[in-house]
Amino acid sequence: MKRVLITGGSGFLGSHLCDYFVKRDYHVICMDNLSTGDIRNIEHLLPMRNFEFHHHDVTKFVHVPGKLDYILHFASPASPIDYLKMPIQTMKVGSLGTHNLLGLALAKGARILVASTSEVYGDPLVHPQNEEYWGNVNPVGPRGVYDEAKRFMEAITMAYHTFHKVETRIVRIFNTYGPRMRLNDGRALPAFMSQALKGKDITVFGDGSQTRSFCYVSDLVEGIYRLLMSDYPMPVNVGNPIEITIKEFAEEIVQLTNSRSKITYLDLPADDPKVRQPDISKANDILGWQPLVNRSEGLKITLDYFKSLPEFKS
Ligand code: UDP
């Protein structure tokens, strides 16, 4: 049985990865310090024989007994509100945490995939963003702690690849949504759905003309698995290239929920990227990957998830 360590395994993306690998008969070691993760995301996996949970902060030395075939490093606060609340931890998990896991990969002879982000492109001056673009990041702005930690993560991962010959993979994840997103993490989708369900005003930041491209979580997980199994060490964008303005996105959610909520416009946060859309030609060419779930389908599943939460059950 192949053994895989998933850090941040009880978070939104991490828990879906745990599901994917458990289903495919891997032995999954899920590691999380639960700072933004939630044990409820993996509760159903706890009784499984091929699943174990380690409550641990990966910025401290990481010890995993036995062999390891793969490591997926997904531990990090990942929404603007979270990394504003935890700026130092965000920097530490991207830097010290990544260093510990690369060291573990070297010691175990494991292949490691690290979760990078479209935030490495900052407020991009190239559109859509391809992997050759180096980005436009403000290191000292509110998003700097996340963006720069992830850029450091990519740099040290390449260093372990070239210097220590560790098998490394780097995925640049664009906006992703689906069940198990945190309701109060400040992201657009949970904020809009929760406001629409409660009949409250929908808070669009700025004039809502900024764009994002939203990928359903099962598509993302499939792309990540294919990248892990490939032999490609350079960064690969994984995301859904269908772009939408945040205003249109808010309107779509109001319609989907049959809500009477009105849109209200608030100040745009500092350094909020004006556009974002992945160029996925690389993922398509190298991994034969493309997203399959369309937004209306994905949003419906996500809405059903939010409605099932205790907060919305009447
Ligand atoms: N946004 C918004 N209202 C909210 C939360 C977010 O208009 O209540 C905007 C935010 O300013 C950004 C976009 O929606 O332009 C996506 O934000 P999110 O936090 O989901 O992701 P990111 O900014 O990291 O892409």
mmCIF file of N, CA and C and ligand atoms in Angstrom, residues 78-81 83 118-119 143 146 175 181 185-192 195 202-206 208 210-212 214 246-247 249 266-269 272-273 276, ligand 1:
data_model
loop_
_atom_site.group_PDB
_atom_site.id
_atom_site.type_symbol
_atom_site.label_atom_id
_atom_site.label_comp_id
_atom_site.label_asym_id
_atom_site.label_seq_id
_atom_site.Cartn_x
_atom_site.Cartn_y
_atom_site.Cartn_z
ATOM 1 N N ALA A 78 -5.543 30.353 3.997
ATOM 2 C CA ALA A 78 -5.628 30.556 2.549
ATOM 3 C C ALA A 78 -6.664 31.576 2.116
ATOM 4 N N SER A 79 -7.268 32.298 3.060
ATOM 5 C CA SER A 79 -8.164 33.367 2.609
ATOM 6 C C SER A 79 -7.617 34.680 3.161
ATOM 7 N N PRO A 80 -7.870 35.782 2.456
ATOM 8 C CA PRO A 80 -7.316 37.069 2.891
ATOM 9 C C PRO A 80 -7.605 37.370 4.365
ATOM 10 N N ILE A 81 -8.805 37.038 4.840
ATOM 11 C CA ILE A 81 -9.125 37.307 6.250
ATOM 12 C C ILE A 81 -8.251 36.464 7.175
ATOM 13 N N TYR A 83 -5.233 35.123 6.563
ATOM 14 C CA TYR A 83 -3.824 35.494 6.682
ATOM 15 C C TYR A 83 -3.612 36.896 7.225
ATOM 16 N N SER A 118 -2.327 31.129 -7.389
ATOM 17 C CA SER A 118 -2.371 32.215 -8.370
ATOM 18 C C SER A 118 -1.907 33.530 -7.746
ATOM 19 N N GLU A 119 -1.876 33.597 -6.400
ATOM 20 C CA GLU A 119 -1.405 34.818 -5.726
ATOM 21 C C GLU A 119 0.064 35.102 -6.024
ATOM 22 N N ARG A 143 -1.580 41.296 1.452
ATOM 23 C CA ARG A 143 -1.492 39.943 0.915
ATOM 24 C C ARG A 143 -0.057 39.444 0.840
ATOM 25 N N TYR A 146 1.149 36.089 2.483
ATOM 26 C CA TYR A 146 0.745 34.859 1.791
ATOM 27 C C TYR A 146 1.522 34.719 0.482
ATOM 28 N N ASN A 175 -8.714 30.215 -7.829
ATOM 29 C CA ASN A 175 -9.911 30.178 -6.963
ATOM 30 C C ASN A 175 -10.684 28.869 -7.132
ATOM 31 N N MET A 181 -15.971 24.512 2.180
ATOM 32 C CA MET A 181 -15.388 25.850 2.328
ATOM 33 C C MET A 181 -15.874 26.368 3.663
ATOM 34 N N ASP A 185 -14.875 32.466 6.307
ATOM 35 C CA ASP A 185 -13.475 32.766 6.015
ATOM 36 C C ASP A 185 -13.316 34.049 5.190
ATOM 37 N N GLY A 186 -14.456 34.722 4.943
ATOM 38 C CA GLY A 186 -14.388 36.016 4.271
ATOM 39 C C GLY A 186 -14.319 35.924 2.763
ATOM 40 N N ARG A 187 -14.234 34.721 2.226
ATOM 41 C CA ARG A 187 -14.173 34.590 0.767
ATOM 42 C C ARG A 187 -15.504 34.963 0.139
ATOM 43 N N ALA A 188 -15.431 35.319 -1.145
ATOM 44 C CA ALA A 188 -16.628 35.804 -1.821
ATOM 45 C C ALA A 188 -17.749 34.767 -1.794
ATOM 46 N N LEU A 189 -17.444 33.526 -2.156
ATOM 47 C CA LEU A 189 -18.540 32.552 -2.300
ATOM 48 C C LEU A 189 -19.267 32.253 -0.986
ATOM 49 N N PRO A 190 -18.563 31.872 0.088
ATOM 50 C CA PRO A 190 -19.304 31.624 1.337
ATOM 51 C C PRO A 190 -19.988 32.882 1.859
ATOM 52 N N ALA A 191 -19.336 34.033 1.677
ATOM 53 C CA ALA A 191 -19.959 35.280 2.146
ATOM 54 C C ALA A 191 -21.271 35.515 1.391
ATOM 55 N N PHE A 192 -21.239 35.414 0.070
ATOM 56 C CA PHE A 192 -22.437 35.689 -0.737
ATOM 57 C C PHE A 192 -23.541 34.666 -0.452
ATOM 58 N N GLN A 195 -24.991 35.319 3.026
ATOM 59 C CA GLN A 195 -25.803 36.549 3.031
ATOM 60 C C GLN A 195 -27.126 36.317 2.296
ATOM 61 N N ILE A 202 -25.790 41.659 0.023
ATOM 62 C CA ILE A 202 -24.605 40.988 -0.523
ATOM 63 C C ILE A 202 -23.485 42.022 -0.623
ATOM 64 N N THR A 203 -22.371 41.747 0.054
ATOM 65 C CA THR A 203 -21.296 42.734 0.138
ATOM 66 C C THR A 203 -20.288 42.575 -0.996
ATOM 67 N N VAL A 204 -20.497 43.327 -2.067
ATOM 68 C CA VAL A 204 -19.517 43.310 -3.159
ATOM 69 C C VAL A 204 -18.479 44.398 -2.877
ATOM 70 N N PHE A 205 -17.210 44.020 -2.942
ATOM 71 C CA PHE A 205 -16.140 44.991 -2.683
ATOM 72 C C PHE A 205 -15.800 45.725 -3.977
ATOM 73 N N GLY A 206 -15.570 47.035 -3.859
ATOM 74 C CA GLY A 206 -15.305 47.859 -5.041
ATOM 75 C C GLY A 206 -16.570 47.952 -5.877
ATOM 76 N N GLY A 208 -17.211 45.790 -8.175
ATOM 77 C CA GLY A 208 -17.519 44.423 -8.596
ATOM 78 C C GLY A 208 -17.034 44.102 -10.001
ATOM 79 N N GLN A 210 -13.924 43.613 -10.769
ATOM 80 C CA GLN A 210 -12.760 42.704 -10.721
ATOM 81 C C GLN A 210 -13.218 41.294 -11.101
ATOM 82 N N THR A 211 -12.324 40.535 -11.722
ATOM 83 C CA THR A 211 -12.737 39.206 -12.199
ATOM 84 C C THR A 211 -12.010 38.093 -11.442
ATOM 85 N N ARG A 212 -12.665 36.938 -11.402
ATOM 86 C CA ARG A 212 -12.063 35.699 -10.889
ATOM 87 C C ARG A 212 -12.567 34.576 -11.776
ATOM 88 N N PHE A 214 -13.616 30.531 -11.297
ATOM 89 C CA PHE A 214 -13.855 29.609 -10.185
ATOM 90 C C PHE A 214 -13.869 28.157 -10.644
ATOM 91 N N ILE A 246 -17.020 39.847 -10.288
ATOM 92 C CA ILE A 246 -17.555 39.533 -8.952
ATOM 93 C C ILE A 246 -19.008 40.014 -8.833
ATOM 94 N N LYS A 247 -19.347 41.069 -9.543
ATOM 95 C CA LYS A 247 -20.744 41.539 -9.539
ATOM 96 C C LYS A 247 -21.650 40.476 -10.176
ATOM 97 N N PHE A 249 -21.029 37.376 -10.417
ATOM 98 C CA PHE A 249 -20.995 36.203 -9.538
ATOM 99 C C PHE A 249 -22.012 36.375 -8.399
ATOM 100 N N LEU A 266 -19.022 47.924 -1.069
ATOM 101 C CA LEU A 266 -18.117 48.380 -0.005
ATOM 102 C C LEU A 266 -16.735 48.672 -0.617
ATOM 103 N N ASP A 267 -15.848 49.254 0.216
ATOM 104 C CA ASP A 267 -14.511 49.590 -0.311
ATOM 105 C C ASP A 267 -13.757 48.342 -0.763
ATOM 106 N N LEU A 268 -13.009 48.495 -1.839
ATOM 107 C CA LEU A 268 -12.173 47.396 -2.322
ATOM 108 C C LEU A 268 -10.943 47.283 -1.416
ATOM 109 N N PRO A 269 -10.649 46.083 -0.873
ATOM 110 C CA PRO A 269 -9.462 45.941 -0.026
ATOM 111 C C PRO A 269 -8.183 46.263 -0.812
ATOM 112 N N ASP A 272 -6.232 44.151 -3.967
ATOM 113 C CA ASP A 272 -7.156 43.122 -4.477
ATOM 114 C C ASP A 272 -6.929 43.006 -5.999
ATOM 115 N N PRO A 273 -6.517 41.828 -6.487
ATOM 116 C CA PRO A 273 -6.235 41.713 -7.924
ATOM 117 C C PRO A 273 -7.449 42.098 -8.781
ATOM 118 N N ARG A 276 -8.195 37.884 -12.824
ATOM 119 C CA ARG A 276 -7.509 36.605 -12.590
ATOM 120 C C ARG A 276 -8.143 35.532 -13.461
HETATM 121 N N1 UDP B 1 -15.218 39.885 -2.364
HETATM 122 C C1 UDP B 1 -16.371 40.646 -2.300
HETATM 123 N N2 UDP B 1 -17.157 40.528 -1.200
HETATM 124 C C2 UDP B 1 -16.895 39.693 -0.162
HETATM 125 C C3 UDP B 1 -15.728 38.904 -0.233
HETATM 126 C C4 UDP B 1 -14.904 39.026 -1.355
HETATM 127 O O1 UDP B 1 -16.680 41.409 -3.223
HETATM 128 O O2 UDP B 1 -17.687 39.653 0.817
HETATM 129 C C5 UDP B 1 -14.354 40.026 -3.543
HETATM 130 C C6 UDP B 1 -12.880 40.227 -3.227
HETATM 131 O O3 UDP B 1 -12.600 41.585 -3.017
HETATM 132 C C7 UDP B 1 -12.229 39.678 -4.478
HETATM 133 C C8 UDP B 1 -13.182 38.589 -4.943
HETATM 134 O O4 UDP B 1 -14.425 38.839 -4.285
HETATM 135 O O5 UDP B 1 -12.162 40.668 -5.471
HETATM 136 C C9 UDP B 1 -12.740 37.187 -4.584
HETATM 137 O O6 UDP B 1 -12.408 37.177 -3.238
HETATM 138 P P1 UDP B 1 -11.988 35.878 -2.431
HETATM 139 O O7 UDP B 1 -11.645 36.305 -1.050
HETATM 140 O O8 UDP B 1 -13.014 34.840 -2.622
HETATM 141 O O9 UDP B 1 -10.676 35.373 -3.174
HETATM 142 P P2 UDP B 1 -9.351 36.108 -3.726
HETATM 143 O O10 UDP B 1 -9.443 37.595 -3.534
HETATM 144 O O11 UDP B 1 -8.236 35.502 -2.955
HETATM 145 O O12 UDP B 1 -9.377 35.738 -5.146
#
